[in-house]
Amino acid sequence: MAEALPTTVAAPEERPAAAGPRTFDVRDPATGALVGTYPNHTAAEVDAAVARARAASDWWQQLGFAERARRLDRWRGEIARGASELAALVRAEMGKPRADAQLEIAMAAEHLRWAARNAERVLGPRSVPAGLLTINHAATVEYLPYGVVGVIGPWNYPIFTPLGSLSFALAAGNTVVFKPSEFTPGVGLWLKQAFDRVVPERPVLQTITGLGATGAALCRAGVGKIGFTGSTATGRKVMAACAETLTPVLMECGGKDALVVAPDADVAAAADAAVWGGLSNAGQTCLGVERVYVHRDVYDEFVSRAVTLARSVQAGPGGAIGPITMPRQVEIIRAHIADALARGGRALLGGSDAIDGRYVQPTILIDVPEDSTAVTEETFGPTLTVTRVDSMDEAIDLVNASAYGLGASVFSRRHGPDIARRIRTGNVAINAFVAFATIPSLPLGGIRESGFGRVHGADGLREFTYPHAVTRQRFRSPLPLTTFTRGPRTDALVGRLIGLLHGRA
Ligand code: NAD
């Protein structure tokens, strides 16, 4: 049984306390009504939670894969039975329509089931062949949990996104201290309370609430690994804090995903995917479509279909898309639209007057230069830039020019796999939007400024473990190599073996 890994904790005097108020309020972004008040946990409180998690770690590991899977399955049942309440809480805290929150729960449950069912197969001990020089040894590898994992989550998919880390970290045998976004702490607490009902014995999953400083304290609390999902800017701070104690990190950061439409595409399907991918969740999706590159042969048809579809989508109370969750994001969306228009872009829908308070109406921009912030930076609003290209080579170059590298979509009847292979992002969906994120056996994650490491699938399980390699000498070697008693005969034999084994390579 692996013990919680000993990790360095910075001395208390070097560690900033979670400064600020003792509590913070969560307000419904649609109405401004108070939804709840939560503790802004201090560094000392975070340390105490991590200490409790460390004490519970052996117990959780000793339950073994099968019993952990049973508990995680029961947690899934709790989440499913409470889905309606949970969806209402998501709606109240971050504003997305309840039906969209329900979709998020459905997707998260699939990953939870997969993690529980596959952890032993992926992580359990397996024999590997020993080489010729070490034929007298048996060699095995297994993947052991870190002990305690810290998970820091965002608000935009407050169930699906943290569960991508929580499910896999727990199935792998870690206890977890979870810091949800300050916009969705109630959802984080709800998940923990549901977990407590199926694992009442020990604090295997704890939720700490607070602002950014609480997250920073978790980075410095000596956990075995931090699973971070959030913006690239915060990701840099998380890495810097984790660097102090060499705490490893998983970085699931921002994106600027593109959708590519080839001349042989099903243009109606591509327009539908672009509009849903760009506008759903009010565009507040890490994997949301923000840029579209369309071959000139089908450009006019695509634009006309996309504008018609997007015109039917309304932002507003009871509309298909809800408010912008973070007040400061509204100004970023406004600035990106303004930059696009000031630099020669045109709004075929929405535009500068699309913003009314916290609601942003669908906006489709064309002729936007590639160096506009509307193309280079994450907008996180219901906006699309649509750009005409002369060839798929040009589209691929423009997709790959982004500083981000999270996901992409390609629409082409015949050349999808060829185009997808040349796109430098962690994930690509052909003739669909975001399908890769819903398939539990596929890893999800980014490259470049979208981060590194993976959630979901076998890679997502291994992400919260370390490989533990063990050899067992089965019999004494006729050719002992690592001893001072080795004689010239052995040395001569090794010399001949090098030639025999590798000389003709
Ligand atoms: P954010 O970076 O503002 O916050 C994320 C989390 O980090 C929150 O819990 C926050 O309290 C915490 N935090 C803030 N400062 C911190 C610090 N100094 N140290 C430690 N933790 C700190 O992000 P957000 O606005 O909540 O989420 C939106 C962002 O998340 C977008 O950029 C989106 O693309 C990204 N995202 C990425 C994925 C993915 O899978 N790659 C998924 C969802 C969201």
Coordinates of C-alpha atoms and ligand atoms in Angstrom, one line a residue:
M1 CA 0.0 0.0 0.0
A2 CA 1.5 3.3 -1.0
E3 CA 1.7 6.0 1.6
A4 CA 0.8 9.6 0.9
L5 CA 3.9 10.9 -0.7
P6 CA 6.0 13.1 1.6
T7 CA 6.0 16.6 0.0
T8 CA 7.6 19.8 1.0
V9 CA 5.4 22.5 2.6
A10 CA 6.7 26.0 2.6
A11 CA 7.2 27.4 6.1
P12 CA 4.1 29.2 7.3
E13 CA 5.8 32.5 7.5
E14 CA 6.6 32.2 3.7
R15 CA 3.0 31.5 2.9
P16 CA 0.5 34.3 2.5
A17 CA -2.7 33.8 4.5
A18 CA -5.8 33.9 2.3
A19 CA -6.2 37.6 2.7
G20 CA -9.6 39.2 2.4
P21 CA -13.0 38.8 3.9
R22 CA -14.1 35.9 6.0
T23 CA -17.0 35.2 3.7
F24 CA -18.0 35.9 0.1
D25 CA -21.4 36.2 -1.6
V26 CA -22.6 34.4 -4.7
R27 CA -25.2 36.3 -6.8
D28 CA -27.4 35.0 -9.6
P29 CA -25.8 36.6 -12.7
A30 CA -29.3 37.0 -14.2
T31 CA -31.0 38.9 -11.4
G32 CA -28.3 39.9 -8.9
A33 CA -30.2 38.1 -6.2
L34 CA -28.1 36.6 -3.4
V35 CA -27.8 32.8 -3.9
G36 CA -25.5 32.1 -0.9
T37 CA -22.7 33.2 1.4
Y38 CA -19.6 30.9 1.8
P39 CA -16.5 30.9 3.9
N40 CA -13.3 32.4 2.3
H41 CA -11.0 29.7 3.7
T42 CA -7.6 30.7 4.9
A43 CA -4.3 29.0 4.3
A44 CA -4.5 27.5 7.8
E45 CA -7.9 26.1 7.1
V46 CA -6.6 24.7 3.7
D47 CA -3.7 23.1 5.5
A48 CA -6.0 21.5 8.0
A49 CA -8.2 20.1 5.2
V50 CA -5.1 18.7 3.5
A51 CA -3.9 17.1 6.8
R52 CA -7.3 15.4 7.2
A53 CA -7.1 14.2 3.6
R54 CA -3.6 12.8 4.2
A55 CA -4.9 11.0 7.3
A56 CA -7.8 9.4 5.2
S57 CA -5.5 8.5 2.4
D58 CA -4.4 5.0 3.5
W59 CA -7.9 4.0 4.3
W60 CA -9.2 5.0 0.9
Q61 CA -6.3 3.2 -0.8
Q62 CA -6.9 0.0 1.3
L63 CA -10.5 -0.2 0.1
G64 CA -9.0 -1.3 -3.2
F65 CA -10.2 -0.8 -6.8
A66 CA -13.3 -2.9 -6.5
E67 CA -14.7 -1.2 -3.4
R68 CA -13.8 2.2 -4.6
A69 CA -15.6 1.5 -7.8
R70 CA -18.7 0.5 -5.9
R71 CA -18.6 3.8 -3.9
L72 CA -18.0 5.9 -7.0
D73 CA -20.9 4.1 -8.7
R74 CA -23.1 5.0 -5.7
W75 CA -21.9 8.6 -5.9
R76 CA -23.0 8.6 -9.6
G77 CA -26.4 7.4 -8.5
E78 CA -26.6 10.2 -5.9
I79 CA -25.7 12.7 -8.6
A80 CA -28.2 11.2 -11.0
R81 CA -31.1 11.2 -8.5
G82 CA -30.2 14.8 -7.5
A83 CA -29.7 16.0 -11.1
S84 CA -32.7 18.3 -11.1
E85 CA -31.7 20.0 -7.8
L86 CA -28.1 20.2 -9.0
A87 CA -29.0 21.7 -12.4
A88 CA -31.1 24.3 -10.6
L89 CA -28.1 25.2 -8.4
V90 CA -25.9 25.5 -11.5
R91 CA -28.5 27.8 -13.1
A92 CA -28.7 30.0 -10.0
E93 CA -25.0 30.3 -9.5
M94 CA -23.6 30.8 -13.0
G95 CA -26.7 31.4 -15.2
K96 CA -26.8 28.6 -17.8
P97 CA -30.2 27.2 -18.7
R98 CA -31.2 24.2 -16.6
A99 CA -31.4 21.9 -19.7
D100 CA -27.7 22.7 -20.5
A101 CA -26.7 22.0 -16.9
Q102 CA -28.5 18.7 -17.2
L103 CA -26.5 17.9 -20.3
E104 CA -23.4 18.6 -18.3
I105 CA -24.4 16.2 -15.6
A106 CA -25.1 13.5 -18.2
M107 CA -21.7 13.8 -19.7
A108 CA -19.9 13.9 -16.3
A109 CA -21.7 10.7 -15.2
E110 CA -20.3 8.9 -18.2
H111 CA -16.8 9.8 -17.2
L112 CA -17.3 8.9 -13.6
R113 CA -18.6 5.4 -14.6
W114 CA -15.6 4.9 -16.9
A115 CA -13.1 5.9 -14.3
A116 CA -14.6 3.6 -11.7
R117 CA -14.8 0.6 -14.1
N118 CA -11.4 1.0 -15.7
A119 CA -9.0 2.1 -12.9
E120 CA -7.8 -1.4 -12.0
R121 CA -7.2 -2.4 -15.6
V122 CA -5.2 0.8 -16.4
L123 CA -3.4 1.2 -13.1
G124 CA -3.0 -2.2 -11.6
P125 CA 0.2 -4.1 -11.6
R126 CA 1.4 -5.8 -14.8
S127 CA 4.5 -7.7 -15.7
V128 CA 6.8 -6.3 -18.4
P129 CA 9.5 -8.2 -20.2
A130 CA 13.0 -8.0 -18.7
G131 CA 15.9 -7.5 -21.1
L132 CA 18.5 -10.0 -22.1
L133 CA 21.1 -8.7 -19.7
T134 CA 18.5 -8.9 -16.8
I135 CA 16.8 -12.1 -17.7
N136 CA 17.1 -13.3 -14.1
H137 CA 14.7 -10.6 -13.0
A138 CA 10.9 -10.3 -13.0
A139 CA 9.8 -6.8 -13.8
T140 CA 6.4 -5.2 -12.8
V141 CA 5.0 -1.7 -13.1
E142 CA 1.9 -0.3 -11.4
Y143 CA 0.5 3.2 -11.0
L144 CA 0.2 4.4 -7.4
P145 CA -1.9 7.3 -6.2
Y146 CA -0.1 10.5 -5.0
G147 CA -2.0 10.4 -1.7
V148 CA -3.7 13.7 -1.7
V149 CA -4.6 15.6 -4.8
G150 CA -5.8 19.3 -4.9
V151 CA -8.4 20.1 -7.6
I152 CA -9.0 23.8 -8.5
G153 CA -12.0 24.3 -10.7
P154 CA -13.7 26.9 -12.9
W155 CA -17.4 28.0 -13.0
N156 CA -18.3 27.6 -16.7
Y157 CA -18.9 23.8 -16.4
P158 CA -18.9 23.5 -12.6
I159 CA -19.8 19.8 -12.6
F160 CA -18.4 18.4 -15.8
T161 CA -15.0 20.1 -15.5
P162 CA -14.0 19.3 -11.9
L163 CA -15.4 15.8 -12.2
G164 CA -13.0 15.2 -15.0
S165 CA -10.3 15.5 -12.3
L166 CA -12.2 14.3 -9.2
S167 CA -13.5 11.1 -10.7
F168 CA -10.1 10.0 -12.0
A169 CA -8.1 11.1 -9.0
L170 CA -10.5 9.3 -6.6
A171 CA -10.7 6.1 -8.7
A172 CA -6.9 6.0 -8.7
G173 CA -7.0 6.0 -4.9
N174 CA -6.3 9.6 -4.0
T175 CA -8.2 11.6 -1.4
V176 CA -9.1 15.0 -2.8
V177 CA -9.3 18.6 -1.5
F178 CA -11.5 20.5 -4.0
K179 CA -11.5 24.3 -4.4
P180 CA -14.4 25.2 -6.7
S181 CA -14.7 28.5 -8.4
E182 CA -15.9 31.4 -6.2
F183 CA -18.8 31.7 -8.6
T184 CA -20.0 28.1 -8.1
P185 CA -19.1 27.1 -4.5
G186 CA -22.6 25.7 -3.9
V187 CA -22.2 23.2 -6.7
G188 CA -18.8 22.1 -5.2
L189 CA -20.3 21.6 -1.8
W190 CA -23.3 19.7 -3.2
L191 CA -21.0 17.2 -4.9
K192 CA -19.0 16.7 -1.7
Q193 CA -22.2 16.2 0.4
A194 CA -23.4 13.6 -2.1
F195 CA -20.0 11.9 -1.8
D196 CA -20.2 11.9 2.0
R197 CA -23.5 10.0 1.8
V198 CA -21.7 7.1 0.0
V199 CA -18.3 7.4 1.8
P200 CA -19.3 8.5 5.3
E201 CA -16.3 6.9 7.1
R202 CA -13.5 9.4 6.3
P203 CA -13.1 12.8 4.6
V204 CA -12.0 11.4 1.3
L205 CA -13.4 14.3 -0.7
Q206 CA -13.5 17.7 0.9
T207 CA -14.6 21.0 -0.6
I208 CA -12.9 24.2 0.5
T209 CA -14.4 27.5 -0.6
G210 CA -12.8 30.8 -1.2
L211 CA -11.3 33.3 -3.6
G212 CA -8.1 33.0 -5.6
A213 CA -5.9 33.2 -2.4
T214 CA -7.6 30.0 -1.1
G215 CA -6.6 28.3 -4.4
A216 CA -3.1 29.6 -4.0
A217 CA -2.9 28.2 -0.5
L218 CA -3.9 24.8 -1.8
C219 CA -1.0 25.0 -4.3
R220 CA 1.3 25.5 -1.3
A221 CA -0.2 23.0 1.1
G222 CA 2.0 20.0 0.2
V223 CA -0.5 18.0 -1.9
G224 CA 0.9 15.3 -4.2
K225 CA -0.5 17.0 -7.3
I226 CA -2.7 19.9 -8.4
G227 CA -5.3 19.4 -11.0
F228 CA -6.0 22.9 -12.3
T229 CA -8.7 24.0 -14.7
G230 CA -9.2 27.6 -15.4
S231 CA -7.7 30.5 -17.4
T232 CA -4.2 30.5 -18.8
A233 CA -3.4 33.7 -16.8
T234 CA -4.3 31.9 -13.5
G235 CA -2.6 28.8 -14.7
R236 CA 0.7 30.7 -14.8
K237 CA 0.2 31.8 -11.1
V238 CA -0.7 28.2 -10.1
M239 CA 2.5 26.9 -11.8
A240 CA 4.6 29.5 -10.1
A241 CA 3.2 28.6 -6.7
C242 CA 3.6 24.9 -7.3
A243 CA 7.2 25.4 -8.4
E244 CA 8.1 26.5 -4.8
T245 CA 7.5 22.9 -3.6
L246 CA 8.0 21.1 -6.9
T247 CA 4.3 20.1 -6.7
P248 CA 3.4 18.6 -10.1
V249 CA 0.5 20.2 -11.9
L250 CA -2.1 19.3 -14.5
M251 CA -3.0 22.4 -16.5
E252 CA -6.4 22.6 -18.3
C253 CA -6.4 26.2 -19.5
G254 CA -8.1 28.4 -22.0
G255 CA -8.7 28.0 -25.7
K256 CA -9.4 29.7 -29.0
D257 CA -10.8 26.7 -30.8
A258 CA -11.4 26.8 -34.6
L259 CA -13.9 25.1 -36.9
V260 CA -12.7 24.4 -40.4
V261 CA -15.2 23.9 -43.3
A262 CA -13.8 22.2 -46.4
P263 CA -15.3 22.5 -49.9
D264 CA -16.8 19.0 -49.6
A265 CA -18.4 19.6 -46.2
D266 CA -22.0 19.2 -45.3
V267 CA -22.4 22.9 -44.9
A268 CA -25.7 22.8 -43.1
A269 CA -24.2 20.5 -40.4
A270 CA -21.1 22.7 -40.2
A271 CA -23.2 25.8 -39.7
D272 CA -25.3 24.1 -37.0
A273 CA -22.1 22.9 -35.2
A274 CA -20.5 26.4 -35.4
V275 CA -23.6 28.1 -34.0
W276 CA -24.1 25.7 -31.2
G277 CA -20.3 25.5 -30.5
G278 CA -19.9 29.2 -30.5
L279 CA -23.1 30.4 -28.7
S280 CA -24.1 27.7 -26.3
N281 CA -23.4 28.5 -22.6
A282 CA -23.2 32.1 -23.9
G283 CA -19.9 31.2 -25.5
Q284 CA -18.3 30.5 -22.1
T285 CA -16.8 27.2 -23.1
C286 CA -13.1 26.4 -23.1
L287 CA -13.7 24.2 -26.1
G288 CA -16.2 26.6 -27.7
V289 CA -15.9 27.6 -31.3
E290 CA -14.5 31.1 -31.5
R291 CA -13.0 31.1 -35.1
V292 CA -14.4 29.6 -38.3
Y293 CA -12.3 29.1 -41.4
V294 CA -14.4 28.4 -44.5
H295 CA -13.3 27.4 -48.0
R296 CA -14.3 30.1 -50.5
D297 CA -16.4 27.6 -52.5
V298 CA -18.8 27.2 -49.6
Y299 CA -18.3 30.4 -47.8
D300 CA -21.4 32.3 -48.9
E301 CA -23.7 29.3 -48.1
F302 CA -22.0 28.8 -44.7
V303 CA -22.3 32.4 -43.7
S304 CA -26.0 32.6 -44.8
R305 CA -26.9 29.4 -42.9
A306 CA -24.9 30.4 -39.8
V307 CA -26.5 33.9 -39.6
T308 CA -30.0 32.5 -40.1
L309 CA -29.5 29.9 -37.4
A310 CA -27.8 32.3 -34.9
R311 CA -30.6 34.9 -35.4
S312 CA -33.0 32.4 -33.8
V313 CA -30.9 32.2 -30.7
Q314 CA -31.8 34.7 -28.0
A315 CA -29.8 35.7 -24.9
G316 CA -32.1 36.7 -22.1
P317 CA -34.2 35.4 -19.2
G318 CA -35.7 32.2 -20.4
G319 CA -33.7 32.4 -23.6
A320 CA -31.5 29.7 -25.2
I321 CA -28.5 31.4 -23.7
G322 CA -28.1 32.9 -20.3
P323 CA -26.1 35.9 -19.0
I324 CA -22.3 36.3 -18.9
T325 CA -21.3 34.9 -15.5
M326 CA -18.4 37.2 -14.7
P327 CA -19.1 40.9 -14.8
R328 CA -15.5 41.7 -15.9
Q329 CA -15.9 39.3 -18.9
V330 CA -18.5 41.6 -20.5
E331 CA -15.9 44.3 -21.0
I332 CA -13.5 41.8 -22.7
I333 CA -16.2 40.7 -25.1
R334 CA -17.0 44.4 -25.8
A335 CA -13.4 45.1 -26.4
H336 CA -12.9 42.2 -28.8
I337 CA -16.0 43.1 -30.9
A338 CA -14.8 46.8 -31.0
D339 CA -11.3 45.8 -32.0
A340 CA -12.6 43.6 -34.8
L341 CA -14.9 46.4 -36.1
A342 CA -12.3 49.1 -35.8
R343 CA -9.9 47.0 -37.9
G344 CA -12.1 46.5 -40.9
G345 CA -14.3 43.7 -39.6
R346 CA -18.1 43.7 -40.2
A347 CA -20.9 42.3 -38.0
L348 CA -23.4 40.4 -39.9
L349 CA -25.3 39.8 -36.7
G350 CA -25.0 41.5 -33.3
G351 CA -21.9 43.7 -33.0
S352 CA -21.3 46.8 -30.9
D353 CA -24.9 47.0 -29.7
A354 CA -25.2 43.3 -28.9
I355 CA -24.4 43.9 -25.2
D356 CA -27.2 44.8 -22.8
G357 CA -26.1 44.5 -19.2
R358 CA -25.0 40.9 -18.6
Y359 CA -26.6 39.6 -21.8
V360 CA -24.8 39.4 -25.1
Q361 CA -26.7 38.7 -28.2
P362 CA -25.2 36.3 -30.8
T363 CA -22.6 38.1 -32.9
I364 CA -21.1 36.9 -36.2
L365 CA -18.1 38.9 -37.5
I366 CA -16.5 38.6 -40.9
D367 CA -13.4 40.1 -42.5
V368 CA -11.7 40.3 -39.2
P369 CA -7.9 40.6 -39.5
E370 CA -6.0 37.7 -38.0
D371 CA -4.1 39.9 -35.5
S372 CA -7.3 41.3 -34.0
T373 CA -7.9 40.3 -30.4
A374 CA -11.2 38.8 -31.6
V375 CA -9.1 36.2 -33.3
T376 CA -6.0 35.9 -31.1
E377 CA -7.5 36.0 -27.5
E378 CA -10.1 34.0 -25.7
T379 CA -13.3 36.0 -26.0
F380 CA -15.5 33.7 -23.9
G381 CA -18.7 35.3 -25.3
P382 CA -21.3 34.3 -27.9
T383 CA -19.3 35.5 -30.8
L384 CA -17.8 33.9 -34.0
T385 CA -15.3 35.2 -36.5
V386 CA -15.8 33.7 -39.9
T387 CA -12.9 33.9 -42.3
R388 CA -12.8 32.9 -46.0
V389 CA -9.8 30.8 -47.0
D390 CA -8.5 29.7 -50.5
S391 CA -7.4 26.2 -49.4
M392 CA -7.3 23.8 -46.6
D393 CA -3.6 24.4 -46.3
E394 CA -4.3 28.0 -45.5
A395 CA -7.0 27.1 -43.0
I396 CA -4.7 24.6 -41.2
D397 CA -1.9 27.3 -41.0
L398 CA -4.3 29.8 -39.5
V399 CA -5.7 27.3 -37.0
N400 CA -2.2 26.3 -35.9
A401 CA -1.0 30.0 -35.7
S402 CA -2.9 30.4 -32.4
A403 CA -1.1 30.6 -29.1
Y404 CA -3.7 28.2 -27.8
G405 CA -4.1 24.5 -28.7
L406 CA -7.1 23.0 -27.0
G407 CA -9.5 21.6 -29.6
A408 CA -10.8 22.0 -33.1
S409 CA -13.6 20.8 -35.4
V410 CA -13.2 19.8 -39.1
F411 CA -16.1 19.5 -41.5
S412 CA -15.2 17.5 -44.7
R413 CA -16.9 14.5 -46.3
R414 CA -13.7 12.9 -47.6
H415 CA -10.6 14.6 -46.1
G416 CA -11.5 14.9 -42.4
P417 CA -8.8 12.6 -41.1
D418 CA -6.1 14.1 -43.3
I419 CA -6.9 17.6 -42.1
A420 CA -7.4 16.6 -38.5
R421 CA -3.9 15.0 -38.4
R422 CA -2.3 18.3 -39.4
I423 CA -4.1 20.4 -36.7
R424 CA -1.9 21.0 -33.7
T425 CA -4.4 20.8 -30.8
G426 CA -5.0 18.2 -28.2
N427 CA -8.3 17.2 -29.6
V428 CA -10.1 17.3 -33.0
A429 CA -13.7 16.3 -33.9
I430 CA -14.5 15.5 -37.5
N431 CA -18.0 16.4 -38.7
A432 CA -19.1 17.2 -35.2
F433 CA -18.5 19.6 -32.4
V434 CA -16.6 18.5 -29.2
A435 CA -17.5 14.8 -29.5
F436 CA -14.0 13.9 -28.1
A437 CA -14.9 15.5 -24.7
T438 CA -17.9 13.2 -24.2
I439 CA -16.1 9.9 -25.1
P440 CA -14.9 8.6 -21.7
S441 CA -12.0 6.5 -23.1
L442 CA -10.4 9.5 -24.9
P443 CA -7.9 11.8 -23.2
L444 CA -8.8 15.5 -23.1
G445 CA -6.4 18.4 -22.8
G446 CA -4.4 20.9 -24.6
I447 CA -1.0 22.0 -25.8
R448 CA 0.8 25.4 -25.8
E449 CA -1.1 28.0 -23.8
S450 CA -4.0 25.6 -23.4
G451 CA -2.0 23.6 -20.9
F452 CA -0.6 20.1 -20.5
G453 CA -1.5 16.8 -19.0
R454 CA -4.8 15.1 -19.6
V455 CA -8.2 14.4 -18.0
H456 CA -10.4 11.5 -19.0
G457 CA -9.5 8.0 -20.3
A458 CA -6.5 6.0 -19.4
D459 CA -4.2 9.0 -19.5
G460 CA -6.6 10.8 -17.2
L461 CA -6.3 8.0 -14.6
R462 CA -2.5 7.9 -14.9
E463 CA -2.4 11.7 -14.5
F464 CA -3.2 11.3 -10.8
T465 CA -0.6 8.5 -10.2
Y466 CA 3.0 7.9 -10.5
P467 CA 4.6 4.9 -12.1
H468 CA 6.0 2.5 -9.6
A469 CA 8.6 0.1 -11.1
V470 CA 9.7 -3.0 -9.2
T471 CA 12.1 -5.8 -10.1
R472 CA 12.5 -9.1 -8.3
Q473 CA 15.6 -11.2 -8.8
R474 CA 14.4 -14.8 -9.6
F475 CA 17.8 -16.5 -9.6
R476 CA 21.4 -15.4 -9.5
S477 CA 22.7 -14.2 -12.8
P478 CA 25.3 -16.4 -14.4
L479 CA 26.8 -13.1 -15.5
P480 CA 26.9 -10.8 -12.4
L481 CA 27.5 -7.3 -13.7
T482 CA 27.0 -4.9 -10.8
T483 CA 29.7 -6.2 -8.4
F484 CA 33.4 -5.5 -7.7
T485 CA 33.9 -9.3 -7.9
R486 CA 33.3 -9.1 -11.6
G487 CA 36.3 -10.5 -13.5
P488 CA 38.0 -9.9 -16.8
R489 CA 36.1 -12.9 -18.3
T490 CA 32.8 -11.1 -17.7
D491 CA 34.1 -7.8 -19.0
A492 CA 35.2 -9.6 -22.2
L493 CA 31.8 -11.3 -22.5
V494 CA 30.0 -7.9 -22.1
G495 CA 32.2 -6.5 -24.9
R496 CA 31.2 -9.4 -27.2
L497 CA 27.6 -9.0 -26.2
I498 CA 27.5 -5.3 -27.2
G499 CA 28.7 -6.3 -30.7
L500 CA 26.2 -9.2 -30.9
L501 CA 23.2 -7.4 -29.6
H502 CA 23.7 -3.9 -31.1
G503 CA 26.6 -4.0 -33.6
R504 CA 24.5 -4.6 -36.6
A505 CA 21.9 -1.9 -35.8
Ligands
NAD1 P1 -10.0 31.4 -13.4 O1 -8.6 31.2 -13.9 O2 -10.4 32.8 -13.1 O3 -10.2 30.6 -12.0 C1 -10.1 29.2 -12.0 C2 -9.9 28.8 -10.5 O4 -8.7 29.2 -10.1 C3 -11.0 29.4 -9.6 O5 -11.3 28.4 -8.6 C4 -10.2 30.5 -8.9 O6 -10.7 30.8 -7.6 C5 -8.8 29.9 -8.8 N1 -7.7 30.8 -8.7 C6 -7.7 32.2 -8.9 N2 -6.5 32.7 -8.6 C7 -5.7 31.7 -8.2 C8 -4.4 31.6 -7.7 N3 -3.6 32.6 -7.7 N4 -3.9 30.4 -7.3 C9 -4.7 29.3 -7.3 N5 -6.0 29.3 -7.8 C10 -6.5 30.5 -8.2 O7 -10.9 30.7 -14.5 P2 -12.5 30.7 -14.6 O8 -12.9 32.1 -15.0 O9 -13.1 30.2 -13.3 O10 -12.8 29.7 -15.7 C11 -12.8 30.1 -17.1 C12 -11.4 29.7 -17.7 O11 -11.2 28.3 -17.6 C13 -11.4 29.9 -19.2 O12 -10.2 30.4 -19.6 C14 -11.7 28.5 -19.8 O13 -11.2 28.4 -21.1 C15 -10.9 27.7 -18.8 N6 -11.4 26.3 -18.8 C16 -10.6 25.3 -19.4 C17 -11.0 24.0 -19.5 C18 -10.2 22.9 -20.1 O14 -10.6 21.8 -20.0 N7 -9.0 23.2 -20.6 C19 -12.3 23.7 -19.0 C20 -13.1 24.7 -18.4 C21 -12.6 26.0 -18.4

